mmCIF file of C-alpha atoms in Angstrom:
data_model
loop_
_atom_site.group_PDB
_atom_site.id
_atom_site.type_symbol
_atom_site.label_atom_id
_atom_site.label_comp_id
_atom_site.label_asym_id
_atom_site.label_seq_id
_atom_site.Cartn_x
_atom_site.Cartn_y
_atom_site.Cartn_z
ATOM 1 C CA MET A 1 -3.734 246.148 90.701
ATOM 2 C CA ASP A 2 -5.663 244.670 87.390
ATOM 3 C CA VAL A 3 -5.371 240.881 86.439
ATOM 4 C CA VAL A 4 -6.617 240.081 83.222
ATOM 5 C CA VAL A 5 -7.028 236.934 81.465
ATOM 6 C CA LEU A 6 -8.723 237.203 78.143
ATOM 7 C CA GLY A 7 -9.886 233.959 76.796
ATOM 8 C CA ALA A 8 -11.655 231.123 78.377
ATOM 9 C CA GLY A 9 -10.254 228.496 77.083
ATOM 10 C CA TYR A 10 -8.236 225.020 78.514
ATOM 11 C CA ALA A 11 -5.392 227.816 78.886
ATOM 12 C CA GLY A 12 -7.542 230.781 80.614
ATOM 13 C CA LEU A 13 -9.750 229.101 82.587
ATOM 14 C CA THR A 14 -7.418 226.946 83.972
ATOM 15 C CA LEU A 15 -5.428 230.335 84.965
ATOM 16 C CA THR A 16 -8.000 231.885 86.136
ATOM 17 C CA ARG A 17 -8.961 228.702 88.233
ATOM 18 C CA LEU A 18 -4.640 229.324 90.095
ATOM 19 C CA LEU A 19 -5.004 233.149 89.648
ATOM 20 C CA GLU A 20 -7.815 232.699 92.086
ATOM 21 C CA SER A 21 -5.820 231.221 94.945
ATOM 22 C CA ARG A 22 -2.440 232.353 94.409
ATOM 23 C CA LEU A 23 -2.802 236.464 94.449
ATOM 24 C CA PRO A 24 -3.024 238.836 96.464
ATOM 25 C CA ALA A 25 -6.404 240.168 98.011
ATOM 26 C CA ALA A 26 -4.679 243.277 96.574
ATOM 27 C CA ALA A 27 -4.788 241.639 93.056
ATOM 28 C CA ASP A 28 -7.881 242.388 90.915
ATOM 29 C CA ILE A 29 -8.701 239.242 88.492
ATOM 30 C CA THR A 30 -11.173 239.412 85.420
ATOM 31 C CA LEU A 31 -11.883 236.928 82.769
ATOM 32 C CA VAL A 32 -13.153 237.891 79.042
ATOM 33 C CA ASN A 33 -14.988 235.837 76.814
ATOM 34 C CA ASP A 34 -16.710 235.758 74.570
ATOM 35 C CA GLY A 35 -19.621 233.384 75.223
ATOM 36 C CA ALA A 36 -20.817 232.214 78.602
ATOM 37 C CA ASP A 37 -19.541 228.639 78.602
ATOM 38 C CA HIS A 38 -16.101 227.132 78.687
ATOM 39 C CA VAL A 39 -16.415 224.142 76.235
ATOM 40 C CA LEU A 40 -14.089 220.635 76.082
ATOM 41 C CA VAL A 41 -12.679 221.698 72.473
ATOM 42 C CA HIS A 42 -10.972 217.879 72.249
ATOM 43 C CA GLU A 43 -14.435 216.421 72.917
ATOM 44 C CA LEU A 44 -16.272 217.979 70.093
ATOM 45 C CA HIS A 45 -17.043 215.067 68.323
ATOM 46 C CA ARG A 46 -18.724 213.274 70.540
ATOM 47 C CA VAL A 47 -22.111 215.544 69.839
ATOM 48 C CA ILE A 48 -21.029 214.293 66.051
ATOM 49 C CA ARG A 49 -23.170 211.716 66.829
ATOM 50 C CA ARG A 50 -24.425 212.594 70.264
ATOM 51 C CA PRO A 51 -25.839 215.831 70.483
ATOM 52 C CA GLY A 52 -26.719 215.593 74.481
ATOM 53 C CA ALA A 53 -23.202 215.111 75.403
ATOM 54 C CA ALA A 54 -22.777 219.276 74.295
ATOM 55 C CA ASP A 55 -24.226 219.183 77.955
ATOM 56 C CA VAL A 56 -21.634 217.904 79.959
ATOM 57 C CA ILE A 57 -18.782 219.359 77.867
ATOM 58 C CA SER A 58 -20.031 222.605 78.297
ATOM 59 C CA VAL A 59 -19.560 224.361 81.942
ATOM 60 C CA PRO A 60 -21.174 228.170 83.124
ATOM 61 C CA ILE A 61 -17.909 230.017 83.517
ATOM 62 C CA ALA A 62 -19.400 232.014 86.218
ATOM 63 C CA ASP A 63 -20.028 229.175 87.858
ATOM 64 C CA VAL A 64 -16.881 227.606 88.321
ATOM 65 C CA LEU A 65 -15.510 231.630 89.457
ATOM 66 C CA SER A 66 -14.575 232.197 93.086
ATOM 67 C CA ARG A 67 -13.330 235.598 92.998
ATOM 68 C CA ALA A 68 -12.502 236.407 89.824
ATOM 69 C CA SER A 69 -15.108 238.557 87.549
ATOM 70 C CA PHE A 70 -15.952 237.268 84.615
ATOM 71 C CA VAL A 71 -16.761 238.904 81.360
ATOM 72 C CA ASN A 72 -18.625 237.880 78.427
ATOM 73 C CA ASP A 73 -17.500 239.878 75.485
ATOM 74 C CA ARG A 74 -15.869 239.413 72.134
ATOM 75 C CA VAL A 75 -11.898 240.877 72.025
ATOM 76 C CA VAL A 76 -11.739 242.347 69.270
ATOM 77 C CA ASP A 77 -7.819 244.132 69.818
ATOM 78 C CA VAL A 78 -5.153 243.806 71.887
ATOM 79 C CA ASP A 79 -2.377 245.842 72.399
ATOM 80 C CA PRO A 80 -0.116 243.336 74.454
ATOM 81 C CA GLU A 81 2.368 246.835 74.847
ATOM 82 C CA ALA A 82 0.024 249.164 76.310
ATOM 83 C CA GLY A 83 -1.750 246.636 78.240
ATOM 84 C CA GLU A 84 -5.248 247.232 77.250
ATOM 85 C CA ALA A 85 -7.827 244.932 75.013
ATOM 86 C CA ALA A 86 -10.891 246.829 72.825
ATOM 87 C CA LEU A 87 -14.055 245.107 73.277
ATOM 88 C CA ALA A 88 -17.210 244.785 70.894
ATOM 89 C CA GLY A 89 -19.016 245.918 73.141
ATOM 90 C CA GLY A 90 -17.241 248.789 73.140
ATOM 91 C CA ASP A 91 -15.701 248.745 76.742
ATOM 92 C CA THR A 92 -11.938 248.394 77.008
ATOM 93 C CA ALA A 93 -10.269 245.614 79.204
ATOM 94 C CA SER A 94 -7.157 247.161 81.206
ATOM 95 C CA TRP A 95 -4.544 245.544 83.201
ATOM 96 C CA ASP A 96 -1.326 245.726 84.998
ATOM 97 C CA VAL A 97 -0.558 241.707 84.199
ATOM 98 C CA GLY A 98 -2.216 240.387 81.602
ATOM 99 C CA ALA A 99 -2.493 237.299 79.707
ATOM 100 C CA LEU A 100 -3.300 236.148 76.165
ATOM 101 C CA CYS A 101 -5.357 233.334 75.774
ATOM 102 C CA LEU A 102 -8.040 233.849 72.941
ATOM 103 C CA GLY A 103 -7.264 230.320 71.268
ATOM 104 C CA SER A 104 -6.853 229.260 67.946
ATOM 105 C CA GLU A 105 -9.298 229.565 64.786
ATOM 106 C CA THR A 106 -9.368 226.856 61.660
ATOM 107 C CA ALA A 107 -6.801 228.137 58.842
ATOM 108 C CA PHE A 108 -8.263 227.508 55.306
ATOM 109 C CA TYR A 109 -3.684 228.157 54.395
ATOM 110 C CA GLY A 110 -5.355 230.579 51.169
ATOM 111 C CA ILE A 111 -6.851 226.543 49.190
ATOM 112 C CA ASP A 112 -9.029 228.206 46.889
ATOM 113 C CA GLY A 113 -12.666 227.598 47.900
ATOM 114 C CA LEU A 114 -11.826 225.433 51.088
ATOM 115 C CA ARG A 115 -13.568 228.154 53.719
ATOM 116 C CA GLU A 116 -16.388 228.229 51.349
ATOM 117 C CA HIS A 117 -17.139 224.550 51.243
ATOM 118 C CA ALA A 118 -16.173 223.077 54.240
ATOM 119 C CA THR A 119 -17.214 222.804 57.680
ATOM 120 C CA PRO A 120 -14.500 223.237 60.352
ATOM 121 C CA LEU A 121 -15.558 221.733 64.191
ATOM 122 C CA LYS A 122 -14.354 224.296 66.756
ATOM 123 C CA SER A 123 -17.355 224.799 68.084
ATOM 124 C CA LEU A 124 -20.695 222.729 68.944
ATOM 125 C CA ALA A 125 -22.540 224.481 66.556
ATOM 126 C CA ASP A 126 -20.296 222.879 64.068
ATOM 127 C CA ALA A 127 -20.945 219.510 65.330
ATOM 128 C CA ALA A 128 -24.394 220.183 64.417
ATOM 129 C CA SER A 129 -23.722 220.929 61.496
ATOM 130 C CA ILE A 130 -21.407 217.996 60.788
ATOM 131 C CA ARG A 131 -24.263 215.554 62.009
ATOM 132 C CA GLU A 132 -27.233 217.214 60.272
ATOM 133 C CA GLY A 133 -24.754 217.259 56.519
ATOM 134 C CA VAL A 134 -23.843 212.913 57.531
ATOM 135 C CA GLY A 135 -27.367 212.024 58.499
ATOM 136 C CA VAL A 136 -28.863 212.891 55.568
ATOM 137 C CA LEU A 137 -26.316 211.188 53.600
ATOM 138 C CA CYS A 138 -26.870 207.742 55.528
ATOM 139 C CA GLU A 139 -30.843 208.081 54.020
ATOM 140 C CA THR A 140 -28.549 208.792 50.348
ATOM 141 C CA GLY A 141 -25.785 207.773 50.275
ATOM 142 C CA GLY A 142 -22.234 209.249 49.453
ATOM 143 C CA ARG A 143 -19.285 210.381 50.288
ATOM 144 C CA VAL A 144 -17.237 212.432 54.034
ATOM 145 C CA VAL A 145 -14.726 213.376 54.048
ATOM 146 C CA VAL A 146 -12.274 214.867 56.653
ATOM 147 C CA GLY A 147 -9.295 216.831 55.898
ATOM 148 C CA GLY A 148 -6.670 217.088 58.098
ATOM 149 C CA ALA A 149 -5.256 214.040 60.238
ATOM 150 C CA GLY A 150 -4.480 215.433 63.413
ATOM 151 C CA LEU A 151 -6.121 214.420 66.629
ATOM 152 C CA SER A 152 -9.389 216.093 66.104
ATOM 153 C CA GLY A 153 -9.198 214.915 62.725
ATOM 154 C CA ILE A 154 -8.882 211.547 63.500
ATOM 155 C CA GLN A 155 -11.720 211.830 65.998
ATOM 156 C CA ALA A 156 -13.811 213.766 64.302
ATOM 157 C CA ALA A 157 -13.733 210.508 61.285
ATOM 158 C CA GLY A 158 -14.014 207.860 63.684
ATOM 159 C CA GLU A 159 -17.254 209.586 65.030
ATOM 160 C CA ILE A 160 -18.638 210.521 61.894
ATOM 161 C CA ALA A 161 -17.467 206.319 60.800
ATOM 162 C CA ALA A 162 -19.763 204.872 64.492
ATOM 163 C CA LEU A 163 -22.962 207.228 63.561
ATOM 164 C CA VAL A 164 -23.261 205.943 60.385
ATOM 165 C CA ARG A 165 -22.987 202.180 61.177
ATOM 166 C CA GLU A 166 -25.107 203.197 64.088
ATOM 167 C CA GLU A 167 -27.930 204.671 61.706
ATOM 168 C CA GLY A 168 -28.396 201.364 60.663
ATOM 169 C CA VAL A 169 -27.651 201.284 56.946
ATOM 170 C CA ASP A 170 -26.768 198.051 54.924
ATOM 171 C CA ALA A 171 -23.203 198.547 54.746
ATOM 172 C CA ALA A 172 -22.991 198.143 50.950
ATOM 173 C CA ASP A 173 -25.205 201.902 51.296
ATOM 174 C CA ARG A 174 -23.726 203.199 53.851
ATOM 175 C CA PRO A 175 -21.480 206.744 52.862
ATOM 176 C CA GLU A 176 -18.245 206.362 53.329
ATOM 177 C CA VAL A 177 -15.628 208.461 55.331
ATOM 178 C CA VAL A 178 -12.538 209.542 53.845
ATOM 179 C CA LEU A 179 -9.912 210.925 56.061
ATOM 180 C CA VAL A 180 -7.237 213.108 53.312
ATOM 181 C CA GLU A 181 -3.396 214.152 55.624
ATOM 182 C CA GLN A 182 -0.624 215.461 53.298
ATOM 183 C CA ARG A 183 1.817 214.108 55.001
ATOM 184 C CA GLU A 184 2.836 210.591 54.685
ATOM 185 C CA GLU A 185 1.439 209.745 58.831
ATOM 186 C CA VAL A 186 -1.917 210.392 60.702
ATOM 187 C CA ALA A 187 -1.223 211.976 64.081
ATOM 188 C CA PRO A 188 2.056 212.986 62.574
ATOM 189 C CA SER A 189 3.304 215.219 65.426
ATOM 190 C CA PHE A 190 3.361 212.156 67.196
ATOM 191 C CA PRO A 191 5.664 209.271 67.858
ATOM 192 C CA ALA A 192 5.477 206.374 65.211
ATOM 193 C CA ARG A 193 4.581 203.761 67.630
ATOM 194 C CA PHE A 194 0.754 205.821 68.418
ATOM 195 C CA SER A 195 0.504 207.173 64.965
ATOM 196 C CA ASP A 196 0.441 203.412 63.832
ATOM 197 C CA ALA A 197 -1.958 202.292 66.116
ATOM 198 C CA VAL A 198 -4.442 205.816 65.071
ATOM 199 C CA ARG A 199 -4.185 204.265 61.547
ATOM 200 C CA GLU A 200 -4.585 200.145 62.468
ATOM 201 C CA GLU A 201 -7.976 202.084 64.845
ATOM 202 C CA LEU A 202 -9.193 204.198 61.968
ATOM 203 C CA THR A 203 -8.680 200.898 59.021
ATOM 204 C CA ASP A 204 -10.529 198.745 61.653
ATOM 205 C CA ARG A 205 -13.796 201.028 62.408
ATOM 206 C CA GLY A 206 -14.250 202.040 58.574
ATOM 207 C CA VAL A 207 -12.206 205.136 57.615
ATOM 208 C CA ASP A 208 -10.242 205.256 54.132
ATOM 209 C CA VAL A 209 -7.159 206.676 55.247
ATOM 210 C CA GLU A 210 -5.427 208.650 52.095
ATOM 211 C CA THR A 211 -2.090 210.134 53.354
ATOM 212 C CA GLY A 212 0.526 212.083 51.351
ATOM 213 C CA THR A 213 -2.614 213.703 49.624
ATOM 214 C CA THR A 214 -2.324 217.794 49.252
ATOM 215 C CA ILE A 215 -5.672 219.290 48.710
ATOM 216 C CA GLU A 216 -5.040 222.144 46.314
ATOM 217 C CA ARG A 217 -8.030 223.557 45.667
ATOM 218 C CA ALA A 218 -11.652 223.108 46.871
ATOM 219 C CA ARG A 219 -15.321 222.816 44.695
ATOM 220 C CA ALA A 220 -18.959 222.480 45.830
ATOM 221 C CA ASP A 221 -18.698 218.946 45.643
ATOM 222 C CA ALA A 222 -15.225 217.460 44.952
ATOM 223 C CA LEU A 223 -11.159 218.191 46.560
ATOM 224 C CA GLU A 224 -8.531 218.993 43.269
ATOM 225 C CA THR A 225 -5.424 217.047 45.037
ATOM 226 C CA ASP A 226 -2.042 216.201 44.069
ATOM 227 C CA ALA A 227 -3.085 212.620 43.730
ATOM 228 C CA GLY A 228 -6.781 213.358 41.585
ATOM 229 C CA THR A 229 -10.416 214.900 41.973
ATOM 230 C CA LEU A 230 -11.932 213.189 45.347
ATOM 231 C CA ARG A 231 -15.957 214.041 45.226
ATOM 232 C CA TYR A 232 -17.200 214.649 48.368
ATOM 233 C CA ASP A 233 -20.934 214.999 49.399
ATOM 234 C CA GLU A 234 -20.274 216.448 52.695
ATOM 235 C CA LEU A 235 -16.497 217.975 54.103
ATOM 236 C CA VAL A 236 -15.015 218.588 57.259
ATOM 237 C CA TRP A 237 -11.823 220.417 57.838
ATOM 238 C CA THR A 238 -8.861 220.175 60.429
ATOM 239 C CA GLY A 239 -6.378 220.999 59.275
ATOM 240 C CA GLY A 240 -4.621 223.371 60.902
ATOM 241 C CA ILE A 241 -5.030 226.513 63.145
ATOM 242 C CA GLU A 242 -4.024 230.445 62.989
ATOM 243 C CA GLY A 243 -4.292 233.174 66.134
ATOM 244 C CA ASP A 244 -7.090 235.241 66.515
ATOM 245 C CA ALA A 245 -8.680 238.098 64.396
ATOM 246 C CA ALA A 246 -7.844 240.146 67.594
ATOM 247 C CA VAL A 247 -4.833 239.325 67.326
ATOM 248 C CA ASP A 248 -4.323 239.639 63.664
ATOM 249 C CA ARG A 249 -4.123 235.805 62.921
ATOM 250 C CA GLU A 250 -1.290 235.096 64.390
ATOM 251 C CA ARG A 251 0.664 233.065 67.120
ATOM 252 C CA PRO A 252 3.644 235.124 68.686
ATOM 253 C CA THR A 253 6.699 233.277 70.125
ATOM 254 C CA VAL A 254 7.195 232.583 72.887
ATOM 255 C CA ARG A 255 10.175 231.703 75.345
ATOM 256 C CA GLY A 256 9.745 229.443 78.240
ATOM 257 C CA ASP A 257 9.044 232.433 80.765
ATOM 258 C CA LEU A 258 5.769 232.347 78.407
ATOM 259 C CA ARG A 259 6.364 236.508 78.268
ATOM 260 C CA LEU A 260 5.139 237.938 75.560
ATOM 261 C CA THR A 261 5.662 241.761 76.813
ATOM 262 C CA GLU A 262 6.679 242.880 80.519
ATOM 263 C CA SER A 263 3.352 242.618 81.755
ATOM 264 C CA THR A 264 1.639 240.126 79.697
ATOM 265 C CA LEU A 265 2.660 236.699 78.701
ATOM 266 C CA ALA A 266 0.786 234.726 75.888
ATOM 267 C CA LEU A 267 0.062 230.441 76.456
ATOM 268 C CA GLY A 268 -2.230 227.852 74.695
ATOM 269 C CA ASP A 269 -2.977 228.005 71.080
ATOM 270 C CA ALA A 270 -2.873 231.643 71.144
ATOM 271 C CA ALA A 271 0.978 231.908 71.616
ATOM 272 C CA THR A 272 3.344 229.261 69.573
ATOM 273 C CA VAL A 273 5.572 228.071 72.634
ATOM 274 C CA VAL A 274 9.396 227.235 72.864
ATOM 275 C CA ASP A 275 9.714 226.418 75.793
ATOM 276 C CA ALA A 276 12.922 226.464 78.885
ATOM 277 C CA ASP A 277 14.932 223.547 76.583
ATOM 278 C CA GLY A 278 14.464 225.124 73.463
ATOM 279 C CA GLU A 279 11.045 222.343 72.287
ATOM 280 C CA ARG A 280 8.258 223.636 70.205
ATOM 281 C CA VAL A 281 4.981 222.664 72.590
ATOM 282 C CA PRO A 282 2.088 221.310 70.723
ATOM 283 C CA ALA A 283 -0.896 223.207 70.679
ATOM 284 C CA SER A 284 -3.296 220.611 72.276
ATOM 285 C CA ALA A 285 -5.307 220.943 75.820
ATOM 286 C CA ALA A 286 -2.542 219.044 77.639
ATOM 287 C CA ALA A 287 0.478 221.314 76.906
ATOM 288 C CA ALA A 288 -2.431 224.773 77.830
ATOM 289 C CA THR A 289 -3.326 223.382 81.561
ATOM 290 C CA ARG A 290 0.470 222.558 82.228
ATOM 291 C CA GLU A 291 1.334 226.120 80.608
ATOM 292 C CA ALA A 292 -1.448 227.278 82.805
ATOM 293 C CA LYS A 293 0.494 226.394 85.341
ATOM 294 C CA THR A 294 3.696 227.897 84.929
ATOM 295 C CA ALA A 295 1.892 231.274 83.702
ATOM 296 C CA ALA A 296 0.238 231.488 87.369
ATOM 297 C CA GLU A 297 3.351 231.811 89.165
ATOM 298 C CA ASN A 298 4.734 234.058 86.759
ATOM 299 C CA VAL A 299 1.777 236.576 86.518
ATOM 300 C CA GLY A 300 2.008 236.117 91.355
ATOM 301 C CA ARG A 301 5.046 237.048 91.291
ATOM 302 C CA LEU A 302 4.871 239.717 89.012
ATOM 303 C CA VAL A 303 2.067 241.481 91.125
ATOM 304 C CA GLU A 304 3.852 241.094 94.158
ATOM 305 C CA HIS A 305 6.428 242.691 92.669
ATOM 306 C CA ALA A 306 4.728 245.520 91.573
ATOM 307 C CA LEU A 307 3.216 245.325 95.188
ATOM 308 C CA GLY A 308 6.208 245.220 96.329
ATOM 309 C CA ALA A 309 5.356 241.918 98.402
ATOM 310 C CA ASP A 310 8.424 240.286 97.241
ATOM 311 C CA GLY A 311 10.840 242.317 98.944
ATOM 312 C CA GLY A 312 11.696 244.094 96.016
ATOM 313 C CA ASP A 313 11.361 247.713 94.156
ATOM 314 C CA ALA A 314 8.255 247.850 91.836
ATOM 315 C CA ASP A 315 10.692 250.626 89.575
ATOM 316 C CA GLY A 316 14.000 247.636 89.753
ATOM 317 C CA PHE A 317 14.933 245.035 88.169
ATOM 318 C CA SER A 318 12.227 242.426 87.016
ATOM 319 C CA PRO A 319 11.467 239.408 89.388
ATOM 320 C CA ARG A 320 12.971 235.731 88.233
ATOM 321 C CA LEU A 321 9.976 234.031 86.281
ATOM 322 C CA ASP A 322 9.375 230.219 85.964
ATOM 323 C CA GLN A 323 10.336 228.367 82.747
ATOM 324 C CA PHE A 324 7.666 225.512 81.022
ATOM 325 C CA ARG A 325 9.474 222.233 80.069
ATOM 326 C CA PHE A 326 6.533 220.612 78.477
ATOM 327 C CA ASP A 327 6.804 217.196 79.308
ATOM 328 C CA VAL A 328 3.667 215.217 79.757
ATOM 329 C CA PRO A 329 3.396 211.220 79.864
ATOM 330 C CA GLY A 330 1.268 210.162 76.773
ATOM 331 C CA TRP A 331 -1.147 210.746 74.082
ATOM 332 C CA LEU A 332 -4.766 210.487 73.852
ATOM 333 C CA VAL A 333 -7.161 209.978 71.089
ATOM 334 C CA SER A 334 -10.718 208.288 70.758
ATOM 335 C CA VAL A 335 -11.441 206.880 67.397
ATOM 336 C CA GLY A 336 -15.115 206.214 67.905
ATOM 337 C CA ASP A 337 -16.011 203.416 70.471
ATOM 338 C CA GLY A 338 -11.721 202.550 70.531
ATOM 339 C CA SER A 339 -9.594 204.831 71.746
ATOM 340 C CA VAL A 340 -5.880 204.607 71.645
ATOM 341 C CA ALA A 341 -3.293 205.767 74.210
ATOM 342 C CA GLN A 342 0.411 206.606 74.399
ATOM 343 C CA VAL A 343 2.073 205.728 77.804
ATOM 344 C CA GLY A 344 5.666 206.587 78.636
ATOM 345 C CA PRO A 345 6.427 203.616 75.777
ATOM 346 C CA SER A 346 3.315 201.386 75.770
ATOM 347 C CA VAL A 347 0.761 202.122 73.110
ATOM 348 C CA LEU A 348 -2.606 201.115 74.412
ATOM 349 C CA ARG A 349 -5.873 200.015 72.659
ATOM 350 C CA GLY A 350 -8.999 199.169 73.185
ATOM 351 C CA ARG A 351 -10.503 199.626 76.985
ATOM 352 C CA PRO A 352 -8.005 200.552 79.263
ATOM 353 C CA ALA A 353 -6.959 203.558 76.214
ATOM 354 C CA ALA A 354 -10.198 204.411 76.536
ATOM 355 C CA VAL A 355 -10.545 204.634 80.568
ATOM 356 C CA ALA A 356 -7.134 206.513 80.535
ATOM 357 C CA LYS A 357 -9.400 209.080 78.504
ATOM 358 C CA ALA A 358 -12.261 209.503 80.086
ATOM 359 C CA ALA A 359 -10.031 209.240 83.467
ATOM 360 C CA THR A 360 -8.150 212.736 81.734
ATOM 361 C CA GLY A 361 -10.991 214.686 80.796
ATOM 362 C CA ALA A 362 -12.703 213.459 84.146
ATOM 363 C CA ALA A 363 -9.854 214.972 85.956
ATOM 364 C CA TYR A 364 -9.522 218.471 84.139
ATOM 365 C CA LEU A 365 -12.995 218.883 84.755
ATOM 366 C CA ALA A 366 -12.805 218.065 88.163
ATOM 367 C CA SER A 367 -9.617 220.438 88.114
ATOM 368 C CA VAL A 368 -12.127 223.370 86.885
ATOM 369 C CA GLY A 369 -14.973 222.749 89.423
ATOM 370 C CA ALA A 370 -16.875 221.442 87.052
ATOM 371 C CA ALA A 371 -17.092 218.366 89.529
ATOM 372 C CA ASP A 372 -20.455 216.834 88.066
ATOM 373 C CA ASN A 373 -19.696 217.680 84.389
ATOM 374 C CA ALA A 374 -16.769 215.118 85.137
ATOM 375 C CA VAL A 375 -18.976 212.007 86.283
ATOM 376 C CA ASP A 376 -21.169 212.326 83.021
ATOM 377 C CA LEU A 377 -18.114 212.418 81.571
ATOM 378 C CA VAL A 378 -16.445 209.193 82.415
ATOM 379 C CA GLU A 379 -20.396 208.084 81.938
ATOM 380 C CA THR A 380 -20.402 209.004 78.597
ATOM 381 C CA GLU A 381 -17.129 208.087 77.451
ATOM 382 C CA LEU A 382 -17.697 204.530 78.670
ATOM 383 C CA LEU A 383 -21.481 203.661 79.100
#
């Protein structure tokens, strides 16, 4: 019995770790990922200002697995119906039960020139590139534009603003940091009180926020928007996501049981999840790790049914699967040295919010077996 997880992001690594203890010994587990490390994408912004944080937010995948086999290779094509994936190295990963957890890539929405001129924030290399570009502007002056005011864009803008302050540049010569958003609010998919607090935090930390502004075209030194031309010297784009190239950039829709086909589940950013209450689940680390718990239970039931371990007939009806309901206690975001947290109806800023964010990140790292990284992350966030 072969169980394969494609992708070792938040969903894939959490799922694999859970399956190691959930599945019977007769099930062989394989995790396939393009790269040897699991990277905390929601903390990439820290590397813009603190390059040493790269080690803190990178976890060697092989070090945190107990019984699963790890294959370091890139998935180039997936056939969920057939239960197989083609790998760049020439091999094929085949499964009796599988999970699509390939995550997402940055979406550029066909905006002319944007892909060519903007740097996304999806990897450690992206963060290093942004740091280098901002470093040049700290010497020459200029303007950094961050496109997209979701959580990633907010954190990138906040970190860049903190970096230019730390470089000791006189206020009059300091590079401008501008955050541009098509919708009328920052963090537009989140509660209004949270969004309002985030906007205040950005403004307090020197970020110029321009909402209600649609980018129509990108040139080498300027953006054409519906509000006019916006010149830039460094352009960062965090405006949205699309699926991995292996699935033709699609994010297939799955319902509460997370089932894409009879034998393949899809979760995390790789899918558009509509939960058991009919609510579309936001693409986030919080959602991905919670989906993984439901997926682990459902994979376990499918495996046990196929093996006859549940007393059922492997050729009969499918087992009853759990339904995922998205219930997150709150939201967290960093803005440079500041933070905003919403816990229930309460919105926190400053030290309490920073503690909440650090504790959440540390708890996640501990849950995937990276205890040392968890301690280091708390020190990075709070000291």
